[in-house]
Structure formats: C-alpha cells, structure tokens
Short mmCIF file of C-alpha atoms and ligand atoms in Angstrom, two decimals:
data_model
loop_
_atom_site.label_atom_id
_atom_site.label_comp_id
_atom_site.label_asym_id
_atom_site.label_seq_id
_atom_site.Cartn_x
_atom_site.Cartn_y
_atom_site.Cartn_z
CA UNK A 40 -6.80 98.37 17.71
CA UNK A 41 -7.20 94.70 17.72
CA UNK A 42 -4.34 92.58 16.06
CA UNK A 43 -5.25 90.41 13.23
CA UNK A 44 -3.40 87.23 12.11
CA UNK A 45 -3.68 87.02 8.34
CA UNK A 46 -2.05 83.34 7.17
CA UNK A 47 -1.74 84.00 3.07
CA UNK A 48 -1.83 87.70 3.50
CA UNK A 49 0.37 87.77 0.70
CA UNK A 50 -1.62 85.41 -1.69
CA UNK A 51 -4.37 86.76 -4.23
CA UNK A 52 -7.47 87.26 -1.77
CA UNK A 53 -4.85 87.64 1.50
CA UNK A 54 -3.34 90.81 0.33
CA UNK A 55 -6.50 92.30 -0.56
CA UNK A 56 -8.13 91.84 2.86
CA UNK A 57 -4.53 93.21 4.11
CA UNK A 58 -5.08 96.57 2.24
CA UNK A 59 -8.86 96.61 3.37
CA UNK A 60 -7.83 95.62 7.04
CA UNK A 61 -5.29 98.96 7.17
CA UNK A 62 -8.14 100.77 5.95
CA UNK A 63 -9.96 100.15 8.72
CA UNK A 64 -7.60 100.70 10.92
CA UNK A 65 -6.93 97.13 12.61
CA UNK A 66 -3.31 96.24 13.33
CA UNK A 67 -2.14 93.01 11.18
CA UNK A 68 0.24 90.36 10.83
CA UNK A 69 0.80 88.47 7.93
CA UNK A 70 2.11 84.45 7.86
CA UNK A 71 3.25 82.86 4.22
CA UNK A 72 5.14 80.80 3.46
CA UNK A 73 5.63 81.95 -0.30
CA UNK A 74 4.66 78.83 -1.77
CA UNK A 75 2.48 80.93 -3.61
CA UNK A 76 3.47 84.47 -3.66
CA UNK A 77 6.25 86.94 -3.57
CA UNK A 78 7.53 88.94 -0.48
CA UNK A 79 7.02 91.93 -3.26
CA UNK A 80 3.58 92.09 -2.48
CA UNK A 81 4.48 93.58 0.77
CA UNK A 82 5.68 96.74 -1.12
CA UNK A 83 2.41 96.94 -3.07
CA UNK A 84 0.12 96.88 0.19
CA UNK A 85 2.66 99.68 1.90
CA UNK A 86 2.06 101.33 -1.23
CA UNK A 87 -1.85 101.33 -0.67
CA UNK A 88 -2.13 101.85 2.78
CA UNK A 89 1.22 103.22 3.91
CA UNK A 90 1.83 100.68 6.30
CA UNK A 91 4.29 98.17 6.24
CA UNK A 92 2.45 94.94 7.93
CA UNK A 93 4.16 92.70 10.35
CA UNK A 94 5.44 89.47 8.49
CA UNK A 95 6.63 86.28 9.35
CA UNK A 96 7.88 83.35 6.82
CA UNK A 97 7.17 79.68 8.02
CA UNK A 98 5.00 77.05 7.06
CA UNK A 99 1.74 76.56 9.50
CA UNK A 100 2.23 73.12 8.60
CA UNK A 101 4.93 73.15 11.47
CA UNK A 102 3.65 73.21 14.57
CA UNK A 103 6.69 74.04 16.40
CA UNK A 104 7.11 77.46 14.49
CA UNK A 105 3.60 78.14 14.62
CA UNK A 106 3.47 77.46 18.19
CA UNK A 107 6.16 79.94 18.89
CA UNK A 108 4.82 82.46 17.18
CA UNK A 109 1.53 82.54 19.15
CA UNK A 110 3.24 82.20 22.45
CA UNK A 111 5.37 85.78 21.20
CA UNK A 112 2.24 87.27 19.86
CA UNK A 113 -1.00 88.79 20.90
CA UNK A 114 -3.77 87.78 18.32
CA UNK A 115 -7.59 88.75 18.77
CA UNK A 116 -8.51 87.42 15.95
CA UNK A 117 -7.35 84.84 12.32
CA UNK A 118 -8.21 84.96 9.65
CA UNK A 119 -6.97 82.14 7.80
CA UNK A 120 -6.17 82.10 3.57
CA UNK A 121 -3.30 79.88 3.26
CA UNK A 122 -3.69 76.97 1.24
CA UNK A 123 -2.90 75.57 -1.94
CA UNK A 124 -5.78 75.95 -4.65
CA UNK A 125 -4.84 74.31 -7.60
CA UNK A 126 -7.73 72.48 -8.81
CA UNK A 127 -5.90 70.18 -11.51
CA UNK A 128 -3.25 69.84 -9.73
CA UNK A 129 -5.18 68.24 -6.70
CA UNK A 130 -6.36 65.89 -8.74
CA UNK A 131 -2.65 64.49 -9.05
CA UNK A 132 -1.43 65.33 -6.09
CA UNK A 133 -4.27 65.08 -3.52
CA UNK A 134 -1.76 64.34 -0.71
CA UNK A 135 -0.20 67.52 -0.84
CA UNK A 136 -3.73 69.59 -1.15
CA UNK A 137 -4.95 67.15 2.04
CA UNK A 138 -1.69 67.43 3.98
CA UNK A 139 -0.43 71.13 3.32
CA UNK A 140 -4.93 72.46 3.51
CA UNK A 141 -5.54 69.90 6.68
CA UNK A 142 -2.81 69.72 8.76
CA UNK A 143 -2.17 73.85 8.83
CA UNK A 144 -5.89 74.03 9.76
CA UNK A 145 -5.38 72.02 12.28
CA UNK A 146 -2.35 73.51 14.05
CA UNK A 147 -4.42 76.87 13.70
CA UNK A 148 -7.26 75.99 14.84
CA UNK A 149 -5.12 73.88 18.12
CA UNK A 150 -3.17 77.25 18.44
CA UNK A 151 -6.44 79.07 18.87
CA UNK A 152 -8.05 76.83 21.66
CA UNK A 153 -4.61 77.06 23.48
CA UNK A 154 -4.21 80.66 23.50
CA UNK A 155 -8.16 81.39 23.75
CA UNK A 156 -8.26 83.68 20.31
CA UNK A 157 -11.80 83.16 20.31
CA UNK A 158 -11.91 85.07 16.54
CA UNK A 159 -11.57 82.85 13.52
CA UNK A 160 -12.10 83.27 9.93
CA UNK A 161 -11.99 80.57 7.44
CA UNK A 162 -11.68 80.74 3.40
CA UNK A 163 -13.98 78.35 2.18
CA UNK A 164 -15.46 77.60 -1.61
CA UNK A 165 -18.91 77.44 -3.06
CA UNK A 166 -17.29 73.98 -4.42
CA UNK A 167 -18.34 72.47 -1.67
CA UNK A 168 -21.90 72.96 -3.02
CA UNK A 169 -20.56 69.93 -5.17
CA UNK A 170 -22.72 69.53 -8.85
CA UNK A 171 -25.71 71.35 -7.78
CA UNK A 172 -28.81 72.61 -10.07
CA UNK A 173 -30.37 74.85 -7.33
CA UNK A 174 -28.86 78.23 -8.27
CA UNK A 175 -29.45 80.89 -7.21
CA UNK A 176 -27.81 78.79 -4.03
CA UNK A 177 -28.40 79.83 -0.16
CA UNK A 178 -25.84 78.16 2.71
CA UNK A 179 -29.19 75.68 3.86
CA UNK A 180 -27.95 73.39 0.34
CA UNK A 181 -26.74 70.59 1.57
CA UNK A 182 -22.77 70.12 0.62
CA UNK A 183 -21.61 67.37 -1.15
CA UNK A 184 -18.86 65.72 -2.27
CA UNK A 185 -16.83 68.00 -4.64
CA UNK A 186 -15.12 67.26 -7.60
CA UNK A 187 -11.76 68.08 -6.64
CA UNK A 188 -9.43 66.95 -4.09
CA UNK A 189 -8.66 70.58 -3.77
CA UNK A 190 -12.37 70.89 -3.66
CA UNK A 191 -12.57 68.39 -0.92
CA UNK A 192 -10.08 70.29 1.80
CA UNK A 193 -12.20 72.59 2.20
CA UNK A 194 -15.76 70.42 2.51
CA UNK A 195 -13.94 68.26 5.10
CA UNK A 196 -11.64 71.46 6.28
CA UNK A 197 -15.67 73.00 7.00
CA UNK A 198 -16.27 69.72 8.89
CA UNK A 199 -13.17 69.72 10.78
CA UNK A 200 -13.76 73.20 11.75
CA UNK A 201 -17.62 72.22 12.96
CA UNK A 202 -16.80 69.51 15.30
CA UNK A 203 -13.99 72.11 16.82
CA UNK A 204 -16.51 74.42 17.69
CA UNK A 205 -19.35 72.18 18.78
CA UNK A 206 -17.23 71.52 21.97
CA UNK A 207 -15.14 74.95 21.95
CA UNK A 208 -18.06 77.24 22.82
CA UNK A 209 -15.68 79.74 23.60
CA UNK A 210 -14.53 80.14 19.86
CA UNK A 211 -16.33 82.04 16.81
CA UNK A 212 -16.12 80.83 13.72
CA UNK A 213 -17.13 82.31 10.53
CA UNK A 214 -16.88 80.32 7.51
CA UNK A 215 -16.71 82.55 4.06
CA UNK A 216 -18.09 80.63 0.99
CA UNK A 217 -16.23 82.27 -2.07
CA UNK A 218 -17.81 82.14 -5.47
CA UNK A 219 -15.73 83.27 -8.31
CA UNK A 220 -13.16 86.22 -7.74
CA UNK A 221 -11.39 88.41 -10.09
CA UNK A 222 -9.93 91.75 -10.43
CA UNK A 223 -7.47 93.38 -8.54
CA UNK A 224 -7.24 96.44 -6.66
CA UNK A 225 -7.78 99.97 -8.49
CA UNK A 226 -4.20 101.04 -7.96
CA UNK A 227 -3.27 97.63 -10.18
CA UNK A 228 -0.54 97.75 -7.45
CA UNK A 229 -1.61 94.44 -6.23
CA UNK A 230 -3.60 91.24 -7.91
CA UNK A 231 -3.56 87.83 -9.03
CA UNK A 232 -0.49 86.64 -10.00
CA UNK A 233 -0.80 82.94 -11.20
CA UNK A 234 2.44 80.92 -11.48
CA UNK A 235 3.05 79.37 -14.86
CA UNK A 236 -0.16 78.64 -17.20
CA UNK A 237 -3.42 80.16 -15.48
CA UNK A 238 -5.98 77.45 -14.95
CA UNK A 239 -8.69 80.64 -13.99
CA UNK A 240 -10.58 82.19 -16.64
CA UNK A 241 -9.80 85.71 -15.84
CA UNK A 242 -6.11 85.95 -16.18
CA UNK A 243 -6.05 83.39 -19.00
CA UNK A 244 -8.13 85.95 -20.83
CA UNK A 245 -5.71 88.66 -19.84
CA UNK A 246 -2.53 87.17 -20.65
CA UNK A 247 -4.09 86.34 -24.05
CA UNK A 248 -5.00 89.55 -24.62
CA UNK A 249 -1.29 91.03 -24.06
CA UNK A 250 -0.31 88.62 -25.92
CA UNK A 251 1.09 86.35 -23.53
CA UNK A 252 -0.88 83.46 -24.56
CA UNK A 253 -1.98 82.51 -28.25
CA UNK A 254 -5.83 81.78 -27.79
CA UNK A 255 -8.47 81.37 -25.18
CA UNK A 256 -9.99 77.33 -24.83
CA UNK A 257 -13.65 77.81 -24.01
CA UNK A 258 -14.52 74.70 -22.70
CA UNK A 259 -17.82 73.62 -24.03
CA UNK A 260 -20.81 75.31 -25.48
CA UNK A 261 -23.34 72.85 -25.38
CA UNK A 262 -24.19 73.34 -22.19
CA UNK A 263 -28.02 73.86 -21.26
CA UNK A 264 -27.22 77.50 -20.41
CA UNK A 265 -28.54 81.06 -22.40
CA UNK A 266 -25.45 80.25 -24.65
CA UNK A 267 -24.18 76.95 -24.16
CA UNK A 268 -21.41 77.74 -22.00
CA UNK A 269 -20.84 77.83 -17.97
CA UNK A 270 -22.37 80.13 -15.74
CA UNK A 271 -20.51 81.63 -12.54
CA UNK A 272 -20.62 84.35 -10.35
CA UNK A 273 -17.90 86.48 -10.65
CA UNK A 274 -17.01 88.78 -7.75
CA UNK A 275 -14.42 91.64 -7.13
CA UNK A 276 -11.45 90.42 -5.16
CA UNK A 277 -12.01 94.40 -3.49
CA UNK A 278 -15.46 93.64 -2.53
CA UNK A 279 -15.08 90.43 -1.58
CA UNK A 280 -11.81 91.59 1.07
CA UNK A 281 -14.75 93.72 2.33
CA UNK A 282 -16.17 91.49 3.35
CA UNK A 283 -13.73 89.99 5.42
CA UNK A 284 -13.95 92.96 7.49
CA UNK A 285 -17.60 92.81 8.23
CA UNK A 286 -17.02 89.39 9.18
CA UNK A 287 -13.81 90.29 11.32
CA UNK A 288 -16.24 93.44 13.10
CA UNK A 289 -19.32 90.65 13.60
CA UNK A 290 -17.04 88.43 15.25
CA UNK A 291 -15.19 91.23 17.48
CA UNK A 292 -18.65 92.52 18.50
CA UNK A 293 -20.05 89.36 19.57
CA UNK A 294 -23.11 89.32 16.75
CA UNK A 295 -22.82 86.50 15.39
CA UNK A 296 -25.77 84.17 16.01
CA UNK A 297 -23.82 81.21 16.12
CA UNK A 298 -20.23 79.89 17.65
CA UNK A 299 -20.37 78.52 13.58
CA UNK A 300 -21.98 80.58 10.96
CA UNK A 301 -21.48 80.18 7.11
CA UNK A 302 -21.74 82.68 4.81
CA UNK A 303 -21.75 82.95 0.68
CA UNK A 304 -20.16 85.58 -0.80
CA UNK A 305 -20.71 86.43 -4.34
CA UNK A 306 -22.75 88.91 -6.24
CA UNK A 307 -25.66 86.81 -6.80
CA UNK A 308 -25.51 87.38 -10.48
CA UNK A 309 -24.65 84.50 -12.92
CA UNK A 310 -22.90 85.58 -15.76
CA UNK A 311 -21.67 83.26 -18.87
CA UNK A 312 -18.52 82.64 -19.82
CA UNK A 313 -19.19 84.34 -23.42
CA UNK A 314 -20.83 86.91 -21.38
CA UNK A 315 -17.53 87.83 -19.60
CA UNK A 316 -15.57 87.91 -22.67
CA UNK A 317 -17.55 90.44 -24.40
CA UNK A 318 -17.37 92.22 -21.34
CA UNK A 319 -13.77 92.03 -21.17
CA UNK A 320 -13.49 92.96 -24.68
CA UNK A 321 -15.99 95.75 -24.27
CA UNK A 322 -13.51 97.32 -21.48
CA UNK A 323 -10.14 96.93 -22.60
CA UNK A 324 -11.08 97.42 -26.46
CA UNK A 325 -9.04 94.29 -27.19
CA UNK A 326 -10.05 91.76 -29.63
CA UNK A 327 -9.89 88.18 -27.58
CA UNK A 328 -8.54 85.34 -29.68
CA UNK A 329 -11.21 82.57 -28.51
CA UNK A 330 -12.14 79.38 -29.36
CA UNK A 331 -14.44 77.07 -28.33
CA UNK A 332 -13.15 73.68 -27.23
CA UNK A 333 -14.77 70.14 -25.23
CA UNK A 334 -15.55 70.58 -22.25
CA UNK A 335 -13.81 70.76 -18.95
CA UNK A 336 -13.79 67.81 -16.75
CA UNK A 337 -15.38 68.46 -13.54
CA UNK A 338 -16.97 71.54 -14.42
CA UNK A 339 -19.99 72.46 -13.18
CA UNK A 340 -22.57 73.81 -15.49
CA UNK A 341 -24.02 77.04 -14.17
CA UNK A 342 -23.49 78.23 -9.94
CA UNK A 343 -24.11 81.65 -8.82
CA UNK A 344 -24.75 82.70 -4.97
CA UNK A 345 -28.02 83.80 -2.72
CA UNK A 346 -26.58 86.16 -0.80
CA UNK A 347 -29.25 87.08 1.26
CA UNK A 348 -27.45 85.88 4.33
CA UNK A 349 -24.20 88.14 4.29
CA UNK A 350 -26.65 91.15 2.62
CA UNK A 351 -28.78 90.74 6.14
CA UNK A 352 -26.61 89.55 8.58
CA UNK A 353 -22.77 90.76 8.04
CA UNK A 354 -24.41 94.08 6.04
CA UNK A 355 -22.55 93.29 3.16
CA UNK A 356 -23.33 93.38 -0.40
CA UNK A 357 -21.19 93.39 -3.51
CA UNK A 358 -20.60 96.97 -4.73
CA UNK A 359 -18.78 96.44 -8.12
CA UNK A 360 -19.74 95.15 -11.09
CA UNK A 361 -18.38 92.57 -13.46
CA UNK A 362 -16.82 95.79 -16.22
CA UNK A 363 -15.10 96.95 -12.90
CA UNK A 364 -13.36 94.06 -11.93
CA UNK A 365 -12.82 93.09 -15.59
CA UNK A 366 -11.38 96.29 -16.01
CA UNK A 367 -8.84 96.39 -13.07
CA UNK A 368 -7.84 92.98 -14.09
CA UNK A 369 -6.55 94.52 -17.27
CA UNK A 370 -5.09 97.36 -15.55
CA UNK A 371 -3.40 95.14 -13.02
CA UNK A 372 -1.77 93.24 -16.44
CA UNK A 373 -1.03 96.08 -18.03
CA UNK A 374 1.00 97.25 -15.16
CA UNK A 375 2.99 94.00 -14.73
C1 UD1 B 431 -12.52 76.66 -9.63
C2 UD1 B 431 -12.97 75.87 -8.45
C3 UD1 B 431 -13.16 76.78 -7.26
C4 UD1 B 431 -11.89 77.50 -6.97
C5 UD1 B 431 -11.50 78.29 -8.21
C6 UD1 B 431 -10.18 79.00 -7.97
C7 UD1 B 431 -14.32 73.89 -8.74
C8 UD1 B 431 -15.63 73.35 -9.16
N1 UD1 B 431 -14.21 75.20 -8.77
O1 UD1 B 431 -13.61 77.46 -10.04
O2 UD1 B 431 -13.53 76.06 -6.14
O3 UD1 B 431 -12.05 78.34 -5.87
O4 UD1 B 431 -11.37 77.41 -9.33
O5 UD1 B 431 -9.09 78.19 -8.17
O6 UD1 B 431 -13.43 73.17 -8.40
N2 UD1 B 431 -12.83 78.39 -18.44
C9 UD1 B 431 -12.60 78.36 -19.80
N3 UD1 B 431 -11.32 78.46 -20.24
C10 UD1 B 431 -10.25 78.59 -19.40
C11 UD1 B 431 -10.49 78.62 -18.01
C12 UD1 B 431 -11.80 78.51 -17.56
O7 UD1 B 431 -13.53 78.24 -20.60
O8 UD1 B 431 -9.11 78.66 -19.87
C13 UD1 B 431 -14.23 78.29 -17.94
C14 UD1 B 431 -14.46 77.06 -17.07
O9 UD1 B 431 -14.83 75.99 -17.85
C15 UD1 B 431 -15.56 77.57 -16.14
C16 UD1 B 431 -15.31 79.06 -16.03
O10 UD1 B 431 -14.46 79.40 -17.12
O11 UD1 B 431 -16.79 77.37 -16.77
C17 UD1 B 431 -14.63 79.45 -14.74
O12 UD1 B 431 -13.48 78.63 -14.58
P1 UD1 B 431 -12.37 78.90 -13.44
O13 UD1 B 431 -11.93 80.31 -13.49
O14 UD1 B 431 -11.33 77.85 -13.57
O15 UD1 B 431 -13.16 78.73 -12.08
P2 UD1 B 431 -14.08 77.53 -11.56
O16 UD1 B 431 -13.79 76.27 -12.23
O17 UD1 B 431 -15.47 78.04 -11.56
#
C-alpha cells in the first residue's frame, strides 16, 4: 500500500487522519516534533486501529534532519499538519508562527521536488477568507488579508505553495480549507487536547462544564446575527480526517483537475454560538455556566462553507452532525 508521510500526525486533526488512514489500509509515518502533543497519542491510535505507526521526532524546521529522513524513506505521498495555531498568540509572536509555519513548508515542499513525491496535502484555514460577508462561501472568494499572523501563514503558506507548483508540473497539490472542527473520535481514545487555557470554543465549554473552568465568556451578542452572537461552521474532526483520505485517493489516482486544487471543508451549516451551547447542554445534560461578554477582537461575525466543490469533486460530504461531535467532545473529557 502506498506510504504516507503525516507531519503533526500526533496533533488534534493529525491523529485523526492517522486512525482514518489505517482504516483504509495505507501504510503511514508520522513526523512531530511535540511542540504540541504527547507521544501518548501514539497509544490511543494503536488502540483504534491496532497498528502502531512509524514515528520520527525532529523539527521540519531543520533541513538537515528532514533531508535525511527522505533520503531513508520511501514516501508516495504528505500530507502536511504541523504548525503552530495559536491565534492570540500569533499576534505576539508572529515570528515564531512565520518562521516555525514557513520555513517547515518550505523544506517540505524542497524535499518533495528533490525526491519527486509528486503527492502533497496541505492544512489550510477558511481564515484566509479574511472578514468576508459572502457566506455561504465557495473557494472562487477571493482571499484576503487575515486577521491573524497565525491567520496569515497559511494565506501566504497557500501562495508559497502556488508558485511551487506553477513550475513543478510534476507535483499535486491539494489544499484543504478547514472551517471549524470539534469533537473527537467515538472511542474518546483520542481528541483535542489544548495546552493551558483553551482559546477554542469547544473545549472551553467542556472544561467548564467538568468543572475545570468557572464560566464560559461569550464574546459579544450584538452582532447582526439570528441572536447576536457569531456564526461558524462547526465540523467533526472524524469527518473532516475523511476527508483527507478522499483527497489522499484523488491525488494517488491522478483525478485531480489541477496540479493545484483548493478545497473547503465544512458542513455548510452555520450554527451560532448560543446555538452550540444549547446543543452542548442538550447532550451532556449539563448546565453551562455562561456569560455574555465584549466582543472578541478579530472575530469575524458569521462564516460557514459551500461545499459544493469537495461534495462533487473529492465525493465527500460531512456525515455527522453538530450533537455528534458535541457529544464525543464530552465523552473525550470525560475520559481524560
Ligand atoms: C480560529 C481561527 C481559525 C483557526 C481556529 C483554530 C480566525 C479568524 N479563526 O477560529 O483560523 O483555525 O481558531 O485555532 O483566526 N468564543 C467564545 N468564547 C470562547 C471562545 C470562543 O464566545 O471562550 C466564540 C468566538 O468569539 C467565535 C466562536 O466562539 O465566535 C468560535 O471561536 P474559536 O473556537 O476560537 O474559533 P474561530 O475564532 O472561529
């Protein structure tokens, strides 16, 4: 079976695609540095699948090491996670988010036109849609700048990645546009596991919840939405790992249209912030302690995804719903 490289294959999203990778029977190999993660995640995706997946510990941001890896092993195809996400802390620190996001990108993406692995995946954000009002949103919206220095790693990491394959015509490149994801996988074996104070909605509510944290800030409610507050599309961390593997098959089988082809994935459902915490609160039969505070700087009022474009040409669609992967969430912090 083909060999996959997986870079962040023990992050949040990483170790999902992992388990769904095994699943399907491809052969991987995981790169992390840990920056991020624990080797323990390793057990919890042998757990799922019953395989133990090759792993290596080194920072893509070194070329040497990353070069030496490739010249020991035979990769058809990357799919490349790694990167630091922290929106707030971007903002002060952008060196680190534009060194550590930029530079491994680059080594990657070198490594790849010097040992021909035509097959590349790249984890990309529907921030780079920047402050948009056109929602439902298709991959034709022009990007713009976003509002993040995290933000903006991966709208110039998308550029970067563009110009590479304009005069590579040997190498694929599919470009995954992430909306919101949450959950974890059914077994609550594996899931998000944010370091210190969450800045994500979903496992702040959690953690309140179990009583980790005190209340829930809901920033803003006088937005011009249904009820005031943000909308997002919120999408199963399982069915968006899915869809790593259609992407992974479309490359592998030559049917992509284009050496470069974008693709959102989401749901295409916008749901409210109150919306998901009376969802949450109708699954787990927990009272949340809420309250509503300013707003956020930076946020964005309301983004969900067209998804037309993965539904037709990748053949995948969003399965879950937002009580599923609210659900699992709760059953992934219950477990831990
Ligand atoms: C952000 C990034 C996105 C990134 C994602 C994961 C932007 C514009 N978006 O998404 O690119 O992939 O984080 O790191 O940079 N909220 C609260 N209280 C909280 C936390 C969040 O009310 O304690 C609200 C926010 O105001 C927002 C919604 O919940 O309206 C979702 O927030 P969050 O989970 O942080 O994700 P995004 O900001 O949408």
């Amino acid at each position: 079976m083909p060999k996959i490289l997986v870079t962040g294959g023990t992050g949040y999203i990483g170790s999902h695609t992992v388990v769904e990778l095994i699943a399907n029977s491809y052969e991987v190999v995981i790169i992390d540095n840990l920056s991020n993660s624990r080797k323990e995640v390793l057990d919890g995706i042998k757990k799922i699948s019953g395989i133990m997946p090759e792993f290596f510990v080194f920072d893509l941001c070194d070329l040497e090491k990353t070069e030496k890896f490739f010249q020991k092993n035979k990769i058809d195809a990357i799919i490349h996670f790694a990167s630091y996400k922290a929106v707030g802390e971007s903002v002060q620190n952008p060196l680190k988010y534009y060194r550590n996001n930029l530079v491994s990108l680059m080594n990657l993406l070198e490594m790849a036109i010097k040992y021909e692995i035509a097959n590349f995946v790249f984890s990309s954000s529907c921030t780079v849609y920047g402050e948009t009002k056109n929602s439902p949103i298709n991959e034709e919206e022009p990007v713009q700048k976003p509002a993040s220095p995290y933000g903006n790693t991966k709208k110039i990491a998308e550029e970067i990645i563009s110009d590479v394959a304009c005069v590579n015509s040997f190498l694929k490149i599919i470009s995954l546009r992430y909306f919101n994801p949450i959950g974890a996988h059914e077994s609550a074996l594996i899931g998000e596991e944010p370091r210190g104070i969450p800045a994500n909605l979903v496992p702040y509510i959690t953690q309140t919840a179990i009583g980790k944290r005190e209340e829930l800030k809901v920033f803003g409610n006088d937005y011009n939405t249904k009820d005031g507050t943000c909308i997002r599309d919120f999408i199963h961390v399982v069915d968006l790992a899915q869809a790593h593997i259609k992407a992974v098959d479309c490359l592998l089988k030559n049917k992509n249209q284009n050496n470069l082809e974008i693709f959102n994935l989401g749901t295409g459902q916008g749901f409210s912030v109150l919306e998901l915490i009376k969802a949450f609160e109708e699954v787990s039969g927990e009272k949340l302690n809420y309250k509503i505070v300013e707003r956020r700087e930076g946020d964005i009022m309301e983004i969900y995804a067209d998804t037309k474009k993965a539904n037709e040409i990748l053949g995948w669609k969003a399965k879950k719903n937002i009580k599923e992967a609210l659900l699992s969430a709760w059953n992934w912090e219950k477990a831990n």
